[in-house]
Coordinates of C-alpha atoms in Angstrom, one line a residue:
X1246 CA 0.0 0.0 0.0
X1247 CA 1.2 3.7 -0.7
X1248 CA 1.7 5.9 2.2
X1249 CA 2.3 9.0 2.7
X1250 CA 2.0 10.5 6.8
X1251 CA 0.0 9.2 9.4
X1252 CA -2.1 11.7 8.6
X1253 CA -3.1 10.8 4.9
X1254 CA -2.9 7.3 5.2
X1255 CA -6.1 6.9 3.8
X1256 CA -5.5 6.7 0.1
X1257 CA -4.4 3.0 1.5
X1258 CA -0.5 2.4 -4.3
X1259 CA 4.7 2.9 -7.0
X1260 CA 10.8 6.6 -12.6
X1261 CA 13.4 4.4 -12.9
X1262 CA 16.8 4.8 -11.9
X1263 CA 18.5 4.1 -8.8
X1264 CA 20.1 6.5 -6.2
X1265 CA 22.0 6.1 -3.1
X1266 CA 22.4 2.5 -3.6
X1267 CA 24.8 0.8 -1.7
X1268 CA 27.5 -2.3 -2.9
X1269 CA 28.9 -5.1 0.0
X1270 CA 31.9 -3.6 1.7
X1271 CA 33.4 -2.9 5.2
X1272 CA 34.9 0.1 5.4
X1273 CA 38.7 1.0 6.9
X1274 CA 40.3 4.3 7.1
X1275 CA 40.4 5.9 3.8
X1276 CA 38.1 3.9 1.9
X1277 CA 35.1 5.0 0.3
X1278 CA 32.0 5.3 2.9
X1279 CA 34.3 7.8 5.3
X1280 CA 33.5 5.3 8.4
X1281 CA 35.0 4.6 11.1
X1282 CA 38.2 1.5 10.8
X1283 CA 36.4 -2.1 10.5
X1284 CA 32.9 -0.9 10.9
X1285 CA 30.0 -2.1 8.4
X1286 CA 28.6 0.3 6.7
X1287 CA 24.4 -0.7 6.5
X1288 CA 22.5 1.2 3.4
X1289 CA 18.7 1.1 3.8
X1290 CA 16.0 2.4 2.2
X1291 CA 13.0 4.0 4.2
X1292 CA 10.1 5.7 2.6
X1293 CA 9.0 9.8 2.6
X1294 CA 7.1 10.0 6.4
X1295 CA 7.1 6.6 7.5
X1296 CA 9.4 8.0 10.3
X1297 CA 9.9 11.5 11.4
X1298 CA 13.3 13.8 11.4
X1299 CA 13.1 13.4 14.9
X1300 CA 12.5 10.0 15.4
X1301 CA 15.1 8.8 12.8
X1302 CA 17.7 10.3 14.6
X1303 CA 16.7 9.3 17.7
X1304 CA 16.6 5.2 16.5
X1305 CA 20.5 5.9 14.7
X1306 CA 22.2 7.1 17.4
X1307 CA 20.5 4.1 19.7
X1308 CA 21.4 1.6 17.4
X1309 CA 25.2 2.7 16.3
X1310 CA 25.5 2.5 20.4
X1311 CA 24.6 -0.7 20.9
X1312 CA 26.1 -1.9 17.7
X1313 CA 28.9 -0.1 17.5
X1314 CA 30.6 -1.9 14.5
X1315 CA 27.8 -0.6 12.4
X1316 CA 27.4 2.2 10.5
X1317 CA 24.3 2.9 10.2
X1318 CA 23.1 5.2 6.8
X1319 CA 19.4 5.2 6.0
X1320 CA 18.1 6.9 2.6
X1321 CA 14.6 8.5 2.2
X1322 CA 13.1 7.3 -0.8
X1323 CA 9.7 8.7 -2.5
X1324 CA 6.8 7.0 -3.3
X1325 CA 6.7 8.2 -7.2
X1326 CA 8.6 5.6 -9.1
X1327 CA 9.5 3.4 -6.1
X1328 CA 8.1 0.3 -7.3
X1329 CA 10.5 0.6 -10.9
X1330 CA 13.5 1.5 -8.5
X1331 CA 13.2 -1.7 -6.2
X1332 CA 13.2 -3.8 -8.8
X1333 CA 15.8 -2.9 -10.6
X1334 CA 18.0 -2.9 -7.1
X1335 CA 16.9 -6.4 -6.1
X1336 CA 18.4 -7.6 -10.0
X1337 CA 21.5 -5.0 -9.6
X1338 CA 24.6 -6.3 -8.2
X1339 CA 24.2 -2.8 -6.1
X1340 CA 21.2 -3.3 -3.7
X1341 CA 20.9 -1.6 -0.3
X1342 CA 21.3 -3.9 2.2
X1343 CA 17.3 -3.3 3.7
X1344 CA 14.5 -1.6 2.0
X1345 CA 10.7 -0.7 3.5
X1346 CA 7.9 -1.4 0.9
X1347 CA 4.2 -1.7 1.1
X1348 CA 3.1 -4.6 2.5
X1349 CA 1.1 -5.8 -0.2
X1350 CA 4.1 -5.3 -2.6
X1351 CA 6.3 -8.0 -1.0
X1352 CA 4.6 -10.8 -3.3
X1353 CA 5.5 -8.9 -6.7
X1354 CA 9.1 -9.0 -5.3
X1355 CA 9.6 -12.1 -3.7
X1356 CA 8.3 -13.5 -6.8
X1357 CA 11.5 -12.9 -9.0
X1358 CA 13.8 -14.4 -6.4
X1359 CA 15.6 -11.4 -5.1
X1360 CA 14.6 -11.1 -1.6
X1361 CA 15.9 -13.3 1.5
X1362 CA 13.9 -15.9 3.2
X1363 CA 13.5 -15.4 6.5
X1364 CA 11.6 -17.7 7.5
X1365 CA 13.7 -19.8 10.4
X1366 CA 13.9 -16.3 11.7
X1367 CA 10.4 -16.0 12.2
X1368 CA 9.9 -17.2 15.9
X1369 CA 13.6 -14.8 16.8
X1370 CA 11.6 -12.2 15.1
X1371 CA 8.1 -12.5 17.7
X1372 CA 6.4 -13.8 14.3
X1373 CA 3.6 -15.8 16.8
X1374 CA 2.3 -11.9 18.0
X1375 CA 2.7 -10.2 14.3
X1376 CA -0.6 -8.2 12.8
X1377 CA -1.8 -11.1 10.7
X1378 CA -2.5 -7.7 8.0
X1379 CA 1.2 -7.4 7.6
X1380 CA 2.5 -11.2 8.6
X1381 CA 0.1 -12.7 5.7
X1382 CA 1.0 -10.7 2.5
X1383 CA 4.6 -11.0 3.7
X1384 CA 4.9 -13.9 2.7
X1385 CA 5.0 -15.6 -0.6
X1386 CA 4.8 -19.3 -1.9
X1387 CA 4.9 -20.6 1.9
X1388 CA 7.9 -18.7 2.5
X1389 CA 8.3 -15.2 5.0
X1390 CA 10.2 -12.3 2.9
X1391 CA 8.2 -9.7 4.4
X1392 CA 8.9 -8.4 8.5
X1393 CA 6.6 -6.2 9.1
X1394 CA 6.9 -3.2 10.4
X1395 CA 4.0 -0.9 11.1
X1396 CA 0.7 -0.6 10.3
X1397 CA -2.4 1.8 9.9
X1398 CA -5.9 1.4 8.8
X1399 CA -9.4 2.8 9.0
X1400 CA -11.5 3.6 11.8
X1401 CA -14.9 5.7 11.8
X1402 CA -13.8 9.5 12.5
X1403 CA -16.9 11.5 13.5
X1404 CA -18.7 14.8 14.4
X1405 CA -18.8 14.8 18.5
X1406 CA -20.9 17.3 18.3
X1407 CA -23.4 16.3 15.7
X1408 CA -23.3 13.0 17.9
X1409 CA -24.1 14.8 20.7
X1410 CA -26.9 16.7 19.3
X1411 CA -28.5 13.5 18.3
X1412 CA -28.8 11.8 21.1
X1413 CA -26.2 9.5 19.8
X1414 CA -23.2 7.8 22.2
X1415 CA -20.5 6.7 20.0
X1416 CA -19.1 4.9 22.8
X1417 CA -22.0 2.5 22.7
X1418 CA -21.6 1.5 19.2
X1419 CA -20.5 -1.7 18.9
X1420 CA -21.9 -3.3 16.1
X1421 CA -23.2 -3.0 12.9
X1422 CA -27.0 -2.6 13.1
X1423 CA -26.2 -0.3 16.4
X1424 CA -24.4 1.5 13.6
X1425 CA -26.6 1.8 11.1
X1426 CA -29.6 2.7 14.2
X1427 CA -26.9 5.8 14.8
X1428 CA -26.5 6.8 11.0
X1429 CA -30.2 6.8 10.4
X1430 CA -30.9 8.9 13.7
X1431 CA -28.1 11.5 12.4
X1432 CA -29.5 11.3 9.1
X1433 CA -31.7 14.3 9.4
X1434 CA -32.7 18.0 7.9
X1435 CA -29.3 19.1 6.9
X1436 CA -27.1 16.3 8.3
X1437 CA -25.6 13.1 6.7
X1438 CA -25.8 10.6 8.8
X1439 CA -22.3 9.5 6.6
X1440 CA -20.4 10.5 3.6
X1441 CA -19.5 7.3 2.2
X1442 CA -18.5 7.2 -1.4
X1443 CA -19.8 5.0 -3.7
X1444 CA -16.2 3.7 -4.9
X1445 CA -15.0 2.7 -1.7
X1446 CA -13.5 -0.5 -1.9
X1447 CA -11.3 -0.9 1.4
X1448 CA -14.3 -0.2 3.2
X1449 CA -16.3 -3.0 1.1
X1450 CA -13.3 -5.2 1.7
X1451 CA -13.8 -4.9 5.3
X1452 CA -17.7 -6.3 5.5
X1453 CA -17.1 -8.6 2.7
X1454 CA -14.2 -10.7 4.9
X1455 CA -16.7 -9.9 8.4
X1456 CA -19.6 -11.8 6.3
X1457 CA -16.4 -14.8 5.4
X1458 CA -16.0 -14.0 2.1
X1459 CA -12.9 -12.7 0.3
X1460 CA -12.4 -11.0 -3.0
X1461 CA -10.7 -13.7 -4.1
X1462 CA -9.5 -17.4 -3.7
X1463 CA -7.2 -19.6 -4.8
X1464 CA -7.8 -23.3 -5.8
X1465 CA -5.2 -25.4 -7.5
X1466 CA -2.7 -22.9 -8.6
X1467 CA -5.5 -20.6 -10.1
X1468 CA -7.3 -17.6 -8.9
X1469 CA -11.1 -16.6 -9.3
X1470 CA -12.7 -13.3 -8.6
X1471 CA -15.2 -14.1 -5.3
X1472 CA -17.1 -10.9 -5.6
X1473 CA -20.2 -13.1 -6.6
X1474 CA -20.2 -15.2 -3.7
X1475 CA -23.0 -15.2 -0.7
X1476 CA -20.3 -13.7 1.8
X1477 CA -19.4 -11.0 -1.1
X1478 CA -23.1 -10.1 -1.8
X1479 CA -24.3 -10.1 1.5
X1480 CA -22.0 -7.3 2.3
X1481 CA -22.4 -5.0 -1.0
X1482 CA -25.9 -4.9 0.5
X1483 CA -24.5 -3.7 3.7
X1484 CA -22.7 -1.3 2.0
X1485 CA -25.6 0.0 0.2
X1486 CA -27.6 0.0 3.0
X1487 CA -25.1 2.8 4.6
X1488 CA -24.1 4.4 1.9
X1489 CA -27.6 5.9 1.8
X1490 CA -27.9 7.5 4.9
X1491 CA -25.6 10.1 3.6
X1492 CA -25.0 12.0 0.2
X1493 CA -21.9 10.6 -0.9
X1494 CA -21.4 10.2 -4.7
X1495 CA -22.2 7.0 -5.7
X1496 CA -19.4 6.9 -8.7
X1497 CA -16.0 8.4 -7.2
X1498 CA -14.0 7.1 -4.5
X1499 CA -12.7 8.9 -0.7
X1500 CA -10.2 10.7 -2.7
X1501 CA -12.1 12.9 -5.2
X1502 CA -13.2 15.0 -4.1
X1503 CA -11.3 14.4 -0.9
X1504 CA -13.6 13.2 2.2
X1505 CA -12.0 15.1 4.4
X1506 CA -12.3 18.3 2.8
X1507 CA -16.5 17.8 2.2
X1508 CA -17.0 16.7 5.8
X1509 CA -14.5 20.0 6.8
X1510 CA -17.4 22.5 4.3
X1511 CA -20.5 20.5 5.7
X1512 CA -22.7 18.8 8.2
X1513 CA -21.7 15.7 7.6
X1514 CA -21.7 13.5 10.9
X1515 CA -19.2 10.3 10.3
X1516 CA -16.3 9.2 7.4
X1517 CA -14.6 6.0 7.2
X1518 CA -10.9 6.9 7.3
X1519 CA -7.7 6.8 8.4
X1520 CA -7.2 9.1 11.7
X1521 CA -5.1 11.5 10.2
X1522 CA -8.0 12.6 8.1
X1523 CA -9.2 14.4 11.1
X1524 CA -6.0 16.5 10.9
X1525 CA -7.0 17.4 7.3
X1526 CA -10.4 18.2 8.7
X1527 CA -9.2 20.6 11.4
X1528 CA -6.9 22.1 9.1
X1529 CA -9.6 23.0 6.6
X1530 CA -12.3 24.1 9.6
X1531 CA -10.2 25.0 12.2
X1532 CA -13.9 25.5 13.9
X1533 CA -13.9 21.9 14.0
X1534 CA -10.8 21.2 15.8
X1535 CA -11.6 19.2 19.3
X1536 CA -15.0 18.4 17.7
X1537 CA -13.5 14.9 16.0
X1538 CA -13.9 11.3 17.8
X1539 CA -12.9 8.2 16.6
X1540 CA -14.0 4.8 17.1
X1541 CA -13.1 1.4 15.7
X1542 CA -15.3 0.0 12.4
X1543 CA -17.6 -2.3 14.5
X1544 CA -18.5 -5.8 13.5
X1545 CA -21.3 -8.3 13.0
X1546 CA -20.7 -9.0 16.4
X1547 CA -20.2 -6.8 19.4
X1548 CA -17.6 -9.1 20.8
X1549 CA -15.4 -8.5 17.7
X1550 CA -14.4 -5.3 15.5
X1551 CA -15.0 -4.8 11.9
X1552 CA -12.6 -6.0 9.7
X1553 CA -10.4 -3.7 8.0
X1554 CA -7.7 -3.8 5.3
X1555 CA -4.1 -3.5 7.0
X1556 CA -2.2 -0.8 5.7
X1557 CA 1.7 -0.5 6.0
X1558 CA 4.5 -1.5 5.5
X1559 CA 7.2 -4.5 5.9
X1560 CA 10.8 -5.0 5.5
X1561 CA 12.7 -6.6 3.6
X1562 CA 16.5 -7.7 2.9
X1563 CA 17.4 -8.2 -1.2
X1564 CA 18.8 -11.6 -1.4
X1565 CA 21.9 -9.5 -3.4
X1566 CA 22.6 -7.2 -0.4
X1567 CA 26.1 -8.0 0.7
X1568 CA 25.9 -7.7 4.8
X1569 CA 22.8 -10.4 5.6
X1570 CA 24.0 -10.4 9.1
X1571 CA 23.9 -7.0 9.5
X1572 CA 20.8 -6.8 7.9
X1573 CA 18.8 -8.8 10.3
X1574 CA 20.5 -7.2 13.6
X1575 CA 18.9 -3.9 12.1
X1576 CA 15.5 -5.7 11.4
X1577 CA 15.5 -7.0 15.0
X1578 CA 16.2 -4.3 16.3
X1579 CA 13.5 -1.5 14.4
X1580 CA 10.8 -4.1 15.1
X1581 CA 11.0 -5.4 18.4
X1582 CA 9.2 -4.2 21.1
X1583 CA 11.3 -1.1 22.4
X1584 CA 11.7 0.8 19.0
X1585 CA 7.9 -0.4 17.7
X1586 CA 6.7 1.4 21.0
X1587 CA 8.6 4.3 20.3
X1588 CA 7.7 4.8 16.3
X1589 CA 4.0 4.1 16.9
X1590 CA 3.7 7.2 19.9
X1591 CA 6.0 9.4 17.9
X1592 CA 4.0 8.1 14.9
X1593 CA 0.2 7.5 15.4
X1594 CA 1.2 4.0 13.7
X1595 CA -0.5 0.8 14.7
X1596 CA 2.4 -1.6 16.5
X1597 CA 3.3 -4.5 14.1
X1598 CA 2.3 -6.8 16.8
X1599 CA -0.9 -7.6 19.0
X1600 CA 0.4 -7.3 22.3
X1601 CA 1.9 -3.6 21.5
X1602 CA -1.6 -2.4 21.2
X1603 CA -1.3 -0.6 24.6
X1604 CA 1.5 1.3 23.1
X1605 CA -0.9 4.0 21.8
X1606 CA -3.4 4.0 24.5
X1607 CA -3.2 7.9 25.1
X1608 CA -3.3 8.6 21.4
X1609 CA -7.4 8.0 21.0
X1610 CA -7.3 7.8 16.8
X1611 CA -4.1 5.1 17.1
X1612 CA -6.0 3.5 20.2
X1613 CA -9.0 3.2 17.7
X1614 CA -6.9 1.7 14.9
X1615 CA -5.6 -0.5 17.1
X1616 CA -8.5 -2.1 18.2
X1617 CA -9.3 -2.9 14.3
X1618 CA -6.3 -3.9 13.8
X1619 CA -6.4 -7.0 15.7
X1620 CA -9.4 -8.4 13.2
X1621 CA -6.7 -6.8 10.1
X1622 CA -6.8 -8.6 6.6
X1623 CA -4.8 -7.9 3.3
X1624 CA -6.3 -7.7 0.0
X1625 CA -5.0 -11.1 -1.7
X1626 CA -1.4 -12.3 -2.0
X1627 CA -0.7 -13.0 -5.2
X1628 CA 1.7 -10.4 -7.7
X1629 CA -1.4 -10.4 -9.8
X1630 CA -3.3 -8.2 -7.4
X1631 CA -1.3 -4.9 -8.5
X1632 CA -3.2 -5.3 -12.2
X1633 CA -6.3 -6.0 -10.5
X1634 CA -6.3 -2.3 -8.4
X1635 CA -4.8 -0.9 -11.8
X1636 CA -8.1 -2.0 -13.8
X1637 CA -10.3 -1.8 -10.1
X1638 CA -14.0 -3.5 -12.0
X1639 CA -14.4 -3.7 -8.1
X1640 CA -15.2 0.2 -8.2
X1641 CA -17.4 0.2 -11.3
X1642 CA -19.2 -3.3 -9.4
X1643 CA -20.0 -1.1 -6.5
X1644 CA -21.0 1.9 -8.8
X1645 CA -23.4 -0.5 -11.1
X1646 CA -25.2 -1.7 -8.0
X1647 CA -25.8 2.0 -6.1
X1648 CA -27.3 3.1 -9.3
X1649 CA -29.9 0.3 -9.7
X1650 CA -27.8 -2.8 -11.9
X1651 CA -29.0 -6.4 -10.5
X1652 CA -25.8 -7.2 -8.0
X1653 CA -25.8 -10.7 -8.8
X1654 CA -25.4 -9.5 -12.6
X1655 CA -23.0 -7.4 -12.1
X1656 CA -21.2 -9.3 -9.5
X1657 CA -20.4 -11.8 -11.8
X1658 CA -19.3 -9.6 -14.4
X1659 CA -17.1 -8.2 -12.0
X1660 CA -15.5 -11.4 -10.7
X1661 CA -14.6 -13.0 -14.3
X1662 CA -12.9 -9.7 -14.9
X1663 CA -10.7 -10.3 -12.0
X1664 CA -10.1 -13.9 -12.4
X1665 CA -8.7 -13.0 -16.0
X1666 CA -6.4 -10.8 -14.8
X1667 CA -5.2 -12.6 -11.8
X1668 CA -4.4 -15.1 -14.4
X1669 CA -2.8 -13.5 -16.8
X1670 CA 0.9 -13.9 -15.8
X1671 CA 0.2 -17.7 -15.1

C-alpha cells in the first residue's frame, strides 16, 4: 500500500533509476564510505514520512550504540517511481542492504527471487504476536520475505458534536446494526448521517471478509474473482444500505473529491478513514478542531471489530545485499518491542504486533486503529493483485449496483474480470 503520513494514510498504491544504492563492503580508514576502521557500513531504504526527522535520529544514534561496529546510513526514498527503482535494485549487483515497501508489494518482489527468506527467523523475530494484515501478505509461496513493520488502517472518524446533538453515544456503538440505528438517527434536515462514497473499496473489503468472504480465492494454482459469492453479496448490500444515509457520490472514490475536505465544508456527521484525516479536517475548519472522535469499524458482532484492510508496511533484505547479518541485527532491532513502541507514539502508527496495542493507549485515533487492527486482513497475495487495483471492476461493481444494476449481474461480471487478470501472468 502507498503511504504518505500518518495523517493521509487513507488513500491506503509505485521513474526508474536508482540513487544512493549501496555495494557489499566494510569500510577501513580511507576507503570510500568515510566510516569509522572495520565498521559495516548498513544502506537502507525508508520511505518519505514513515518515520519522522526526529524519530530517525533518535533510532540511529540508539542503534550505532549498541552496535557499534555498524554504521548505520538510511536513505529517504519517494513514493513516485519506487516500485521501478526496487526492482531494478533487487536484479543489480548494487542493492541496499534493507529496503521498506508496502506490504502488499512484498509478493511482486519475492516472486523474482531477489529477496531473503526469513523464514527460520520467524519465531527470533516475535512472528507468533505479528498483525496477521502485515505477517500474511509477507509472505510468498509458503515462505516469509516480508517483516513487518507498522501498520495503519481505517476507523470511523466522526462529528462529537453532531453525535451529541443526536442523542447519539459513540461509545456504545458496537456493532453494525447499532451503527446503522446511529446513522439513520443523524441522518436528518441538513445532516448526513455519513459521507461514504460510492467507490469505496477498502471499506467493502472490510464487511465482505466480516460476512467470510474474500475478494478472491485460490484453488489449485489458479485464482477466481469471489465478488459473486453469498459472503461478497451479502455485504455490498450492507454497503448499500449505509451508503444511503448520507449523500456521498455514488461513482467516485474517498479521494475525489477528498472526504476530508467535504466533511471539513459540511454537516456531515461520520467518514470511514484513516485518523489522520481528522488532521486534514481541522486544518480546513479550524472550527472543527476538538469536535472529531474516533471509534473502531464495529462488526457483525459486538464481541469483535470490523474488519479492516491493513495498511503499512514491511521490510525486507534483497537476497543480493552484501551484509545479511547486519541486515537482520537492524530488522531485530526496528521491530521489536522497544523501537515499535517508540515509532508508533511518535508516529500515530498501529504496532506491528498484537500485544503492543497498549503502546498507543493515550493517542485515541491510534488506540482506535488499534482495536481494528487486531481483526486486520490484506487484499490477496498473489503479484497479480497490483493489475487488478490498476483495472479496479471492483469500483465500477460497486457503482453498477448504487445506481440500480442487479448485484448478482453485475457481481459476476465483476468477478470473471478479475479472475482474468489474476491469471494472466500464469
Amino acid at each position: 500500500m502507498k503511504h504518505r503520513s500518518p495523517a493521509l494514510l487513507a488513500a491506503l498504491l509505485l521513474s526508474a533509476g536508482l540513487v544512493a544504492c549501496s555495494s557489499p563492503r566494510t569500510t577501513t580508514d580511507g576507503a570510500p564510505g568515510g566510516a569509522s576502521a572495520g565498521r559495516t557500513t548498513l544502506d537502507v531504504w525508508l520511505m518519505r514520512d514513515s518515520v519522522s526527522e526526529a524519530f530517525q535520529k533518535e533510532f540511529e544514534t540508539g542503534f550505532e550504540k549498541e552496535h557499534p561496529e555498524i554504521d548505520l546510513k538510511i536513505q529517504v526514498q519517494e513514493w513516485d517511481g519506487i516500485g521501478e527503482k526496487v526492482t531494478a535494485a533487487l536484479a543489480g549487483n548494487d542493492a541496499p542492504d534493507v529496503i521498506e515497501v508496502g506490504n502488499t508489494q512484498v509478493a511482486r518482489y519475492a516472486q523474482s527471487g531477489g529477496l531473503t527468506d526469513f523464514t527460520d527467523k520467524v519465531g527470533e523475530l516475535g512472528g507468533d504476536t505479528w498483525l496477521k494484515g502485515l505477517a500474511e501478505p509477507g509472505a510468498y509461496d509458503g515462505k516469509q520475505y516480508g517483516i513487518p513493520y507498522y501498520a495503519a488502517n481505517r476507523v470511523v472518524v466522526y462529528r462529537t458534536d453532531l453525535f451529541r446533538r443526536a442523542g447519539v453515544d459513540a461509545q456504545r456503538i458496537r456493532t453494525r446494526e447499532q451503527w446503522v440505528a446511529a446513522t439513520e438517527k443523524l441522518d436528518r434536515g441538513d445532516t448526513q448521517g455519513i459521507y461514504l462514497p460510492g467507490q469505496n473499496w477498502y471499506a467493502l473489503s472490510g464487511f465482505i471478509w466480516d460476512e467470510g468472504g474474500d475478494l478472491a480465492v485460490e484453488t489449485g494454482g489458479r485464482w477466481k474473482g469471489a465478488l459473486d459469492s453469498p459472503e461478497a453479496l451479502r455485504a455490498m448490500a450492507f454497503y448499500q444500505r449505509l451508503q444511503s444515509l448520507g449523500r456521498g457520490p455514488k461513482d467516485s472514490d474517498e479521494a475525489q473529491p477528498p472526504q476530508a475536505e467535504v466533511m471539513a465544508k459540511g454537516q456531515i456527521a461520520q467518514i470511514i478513514a484513516a485518523p489522520g484525516g481528522a488532521h486534514v479536517v481541522a486544518q480546513n475548519n479550524p472550527a472543527l478542531k476538538g469536535k472529531l472522535g474516533f471509534f473502531p469499524i464495529p462488526g457483525k458482532t459486538a464481541d469483535r471489530p470490523g474488519a479492516v484492510f491493513t495498511g503499512g508496511s514491511d521490510l525486507v533484505v534483497p537476497a543480493a545485499a552484501g551484509h545479511q547479518r547486519e541486515a537482520f541485527t537492524f530488522l531485530k532491532e526496528l521491530t521489536g518491542d522497544t523501537w515499535q513502541t517508540k515509532l508508533a507514539t511518535a508516529m500515530s502508527y498501529v504496532p506491528n504486533r498484537t500485544t503492543l496495542a497498549g503502546a498507543v493507549a493515550g493517542d485515541p485515533g491510534a488506540a482506535a486503529m488499534a482495536v481494528g487492527a487486531a481483526n486486520g486482513h490484506a487484499t490477496p497475495n498473489t503479484p497479480q493483485w497490483a493489475a487488478v487495483e490498476a483495472k479496479n471492476p471492483i469500483k465500477d461493481y460497486m457503482t453498477a449496483v448504487l445506481t440500480g444494476g442487479d448485484p448478482r449481474t453485475e457481481a459476476a461480471k465483476a468477478a470473471q474480470a478479475m479472475t482474468t487478470t489474476l491469471n494472466s501472468g500464469s
